Coordinates of C-alpha atoms in Angstrom, one line a residue:
X10 CA -0.2 -0.1 0.5
X11 CA 1.3 3.7 -0.6
X12 CA 1.6 5.5 2.4
X13 CA 3.0 9.3 3.0
X14 CA 5.2 9.9 5.5
X15 CA 6.6 13.9 7.5
X16 CA 10.6 14.5 7.8
X17 CA 11.6 16.2 10.7
X18 CA 11.6 19.6 8.8
X19 CA 8.0 19.3 7.1
X20 CA 9.3 17.7 3.8
X21 CA 6.0 15.3 2.5
X22 CA 7.4 12.6 1.1
X23 CA 5.2 9.2 -0.7
X24 CA 6.7 5.3 0.5
X25 CA 5.6 2.1 -0.3
X26 CA 4.4 -0.5 2.4
X27 CA 4.2 -3.9 2.5
X28 CA 2.7 -6.0 5.9
X29 CA 3.2 -9.7 6.6
X30 CA 1.0 -11.7 6.9
X31 CA 1.4 -12.0 10.9
X32 CA 2.9 -10.1 13.6
X33 CA 6.4 -8.5 11.8
X34 CA 9.7 -10.1 12.9
X35 CA 10.5 -6.3 12.5
X36 CA 11.2 -3.4 10.5
X37 CA 13.5 -3.4 6.8
X38 CA 13.5 0.2 5.3
X39 CA 14.1 -0.5 1.8
X40 CA 16.0 2.0 -0.3
X41 CA 15.6 2.6 -3.7
X42 CA 18.3 2.6 -6.8
X43 CA 18.7 6.0 -8.6
X44 CA 15.5 4.2 -10.4
X45 CA 12.9 6.3 -8.5
X46 CA 10.0 3.0 -5.7
X47 CA 9.4 1.5 -9.3
X48 CA 8.3 -2.6 -9.8
X49 CA 11.5 -3.7 -8.9
X50 CA 11.4 -1.7 -5.6
X51 CA 8.5 -2.7 -4.5
X52 CA 8.7 -6.0 -5.2
X53 CA 11.5 -5.8 -3.0
X54 CA 9.7 -4.5 -0.4
X55 CA 7.1 -7.4 -1.0
X56 CA 10.1 -9.7 -1.0
X57 CA 10.4 -8.7 2.6
X58 CA 7.2 -8.8 3.7
X59 CA 6.8 -12.4 2.8
X60 CA 9.4 -12.8 4.8
X61 CA 7.7 -12.1 8.2
X62 CA 9.4 -8.4 8.0
X63 CA 7.4 -4.8 7.4
X64 CA 9.1 -3.2 5.0
X65 CA 8.6 0.2 4.2
X66 CA 10.4 1.8 0.8
X67 CA 11.3 5.4 0.9
X68 CA 9.8 8.1 -1.9
X69 CA 13.6 9.9 -1.3
X70 CA 13.9 11.5 -5.2
X71 CA 10.5 13.1 -3.7
X72 CA 12.4 16.0 -2.9
X73 CA 13.1 16.5 -6.1
X74 CA 10.7 15.3 -8.4
X75 CA 7.7 13.9 -6.7
X76 CA 6.5 9.8 -7.1
X77 CA 9.4 9.6 -9.9
X78 CA 10.0 5.7 -11.3
X79 CA 11.8 4.8 -14.7
X80 CA 13.5 1.8 -16.1
X81 CA 16.6 0.8 -16.9
X82 CA 17.5 2.5 -20.6
X83 CA 20.2 4.5 -20.7
X84 CA 18.6 7.4 -20.8
X85 CA 16.7 6.6 -17.7
X86 CA 20.0 6.1 -16.1
X87 CA 21.2 9.5 -16.9
X88 CA 17.9 11.0 -15.3
X89 CA 18.4 9.6 -12.2
X90 CA 21.7 10.9 -11.9
X91 CA 20.8 13.7 -12.7
X92 CA 18.1 13.7 -9.8
X93 CA 20.6 12.1 -7.4
X94 CA 22.9 15.1 -7.6
X95 CA 20.0 17.1 -7.0
X96 CA 20.2 15.5 -3.4
X97 CA 21.6 16.2 0.1
X98 CA 22.3 12.4 2.0
X99 CA 21.5 14.4 5.3
X100 CA 18.0 15.1 4.0
X101 CA 18.1 10.9 2.7
X102 CA 18.9 10.1 6.6
X103 CA 15.8 12.9 7.3
X104 CA 13.5 10.8 5.2
X105 CA 14.7 7.2 6.4
X106 CA 13.8 8.4 9.2
X107 CA 10.5 9.8 9.0
X108 CA 9.8 6.2 7.5
X109 CA 11.7 4.4 10.7
X110 CA 9.6 6.6 13.3
X111 CA 6.2 5.6 11.5
X112 CA 7.0 1.3 12.3
X113 CA 6.1 0.2 15.7
X114 CA 8.4 1.3 18.2
X115 CA 8.1 -2.1 20.2
X116 CA 9.9 -3.4 17.0
X117 CA 13.8 -3.8 15.8
X118 CA 14.5 -1.5 13.0
X119 CA 16.6 -2.3 10.3
X120 CA 17.7 -0.4 6.2
X121 CA 18.6 -2.7 3.2
X122 CA 19.8 -0.3 0.0
X123 CA 20.6 -0.6 -2.9
X124 CA 23.2 1.3 -5.2
X125 CA 21.9 5.2 -4.6
X126 CA 20.4 3.3 -1.4
X127 CA 23.8 1.5 -0.6
X128 CA 25.1 4.4 0.2
X129 CA 22.6 5.6 2.2
X130 CA 22.4 3.1 4.2
X131 CA 25.9 2.8 5.0
X132 CA 25.2 6.1 6.2
X133 CA 22.7 5.9 8.0
X134 CA 23.6 2.7 10.0
X135 CA 26.8 5.5 10.8
X136 CA 24.4 8.1 11.8
X137 CA 21.2 6.5 13.3
X138 CA 21.0 5.2 16.5
X139 CA 17.6 3.3 15.7
X140 CA 19.0 0.8 13.5
X141 CA 19.7 -2.7 14.5
X142 CA 21.4 -3.6 10.7
X143 CA 21.7 -2.4 7.9
X144 CA 22.4 -4.3 4.9
X145 CA 24.1 -2.3 2.0
X146 CA 24.7 -3.4 -1.5
X147 CA 26.5 -2.7 -4.2
X148 CA 26.5 1.6 -2.5
X149 CA 29.2 3.6 -5.3
X150 CA 29.2 6.3 -2.9
X151 CA 30.4 4.1 0.7
X152 CA 34.4 4.6 -0.5
X153 CA 33.7 8.6 0.3
X154 CA 32.0 8.0 3.5
X155 CA 34.7 5.5 4.6
X156 CA 36.3 7.1 7.8
X157 CA 33.0 6.8 9.2
X158 CA 32.6 4.1 11.2
X159 CA 28.9 2.2 11.9
X160 CA 27.0 2.0 15.1
X161 CA 24.8 -1.5 14.7
X162 CA 25.9 -4.6 12.6
X163 CA 26.9 -3.6 8.8
X164 CA 26.2 -6.7 6.0
X165 CA 27.8 -5.6 2.8
X166 CA 27.7 -7.3 -0.8
X167 CA 29.6 -6.2 -3.4
X168 CA 29.8 -7.4 -7.2
X169 CA 33.7 -8.2 -8.4
X170 CA 32.8 -6.6 -12.2
X171 CA 31.2 -3.5 -10.7
X172 CA 31.9 -0.4 -13.0
X173 CA 30.9 1.9 -10.7
X174 CA 32.3 0.7 -7.3
X175 CA 35.5 -0.8 -8.3
X176 CA 36.3 -3.8 -6.8
X177 CA 39.6 -2.6 -5.0
X178 CA 38.6 0.0 -3.3
X179 CA 35.2 -2.1 -2.5
X180 CA 38.0 -4.6 -0.7
X181 CA 39.6 -1.1 0.9
X182 CA 36.2 -0.9 2.8
X183 CA 35.5 -4.5 3.5
X184 CA 39.2 -4.3 5.1
X185 CA 39.0 -1.1 7.0
X186 CA 35.8 -2.2 8.7
X187 CA 36.4 -5.6 9.3
X188 CA 34.0 -5.8 11.5
X189 CA 31.7 -5.9 8.7
X190 CA 30.1 -9.3 7.3
X191 CA 31.7 -8.1 3.3
X192 CA 30.8 -10.4 0.6
X193 CA 32.1 -10.0 -3.2
X194 CA 30.3 -12.3 -5.8
X195 CA 31.0 -12.9 -9.8
X196 CA 28.9 -10.4 -10.9
X197 CA 28.6 -6.6 -11.2
X198 CA 26.9 -3.6 -10.7
X199 CA 22.7 -3.7 -9.7
X200 CA 23.6 -7.9 -9.8
X201 CA 20.4 -8.3 -7.3
X202 CA 17.8 -6.4 -9.8
X203 CA 16.1 -9.1 -12.5
X204 CA 14.9 -6.1 -14.2
X205 CA 18.3 -5.3 -15.5
X206 CA 20.8 -7.0 -17.9
X207 CA 23.2 -7.0 -14.8
X208 CA 21.2 -9.3 -13.2
X209 CA 23.2 -11.9 -11.9
X210 CA 20.0 -15.1 -10.4
X211 CA 23.2 -17.2 -8.4
X212 CA 24.6 -14.2 -7.1
X213 CA 21.2 -12.4 -5.6
X214 CA 20.0 -15.6 -4.3
X215 CA 22.9 -16.3 -2.0
X216 CA 23.1 -12.0 -1.1
X217 CA 18.9 -12.4 -0.1
X218 CA 19.6 -15.7 1.9
X219 CA 22.7 -14.1 3.4
X220 CA 20.5 -10.6 4.2
X221 CA 17.7 -12.8 5.5
X222 CA 20.0 -15.0 8.1
X223 CA 21.3 -11.4 8.7
X224 CA 18.6 -9.5 9.1
X225 CA 16.5 -12.9 11.4
X226 CA 19.5 -12.7 13.9
X227 CA 19.3 -9.3 14.4
X228 CA 16.3 -8.9 14.5
X229 CA 14.0 -11.6 15.3
X230 CA 16.3 -12.7 18.2
X231 CA 15.5 -12.0 21.9

């Protein structure tokens, strides 16, 4: 279902919310790629809900272009990059906090981000105190924030053939933050998205299995 969130600075943004069948095991804030909260991200949120989590996908691009979503052509990639450049990570974290605050207070909370969202998830782990876990898929700008330290358990997924985040830079992040659980896959950037040419089914399944085990351990445990 669609919901409206209000950030601390008064900004209102849309969010896609997927409810589990029973009592949620915890909360997963799903942070988009540069293509908005499109059918893929909604499907990702639905998947976490099917695994027992309350999933909330805030529309971070609403600050620039409300209700933006796109496909994956080169033109759409370029358009998404231009919107991303107009965004501020500080405001993105306000929107993430709005999503976290909208969830029941008694549930443990996590964040999972992809591409642009992977960097947002990293910064959330480092700057927001409300999180019990964070999972970052190929966040291209994470090396720019390598000196920041996570406040919660973090899992990092990287592609060995990622041209947006070269493996050598990703390995520096993994080495600097040895407490984070880092995984490397024989895949490229965007390997999790089944609507993109870079989709790698084997890598996506393994990464999801690891992510769900990680979330279950840190959120669903008593």
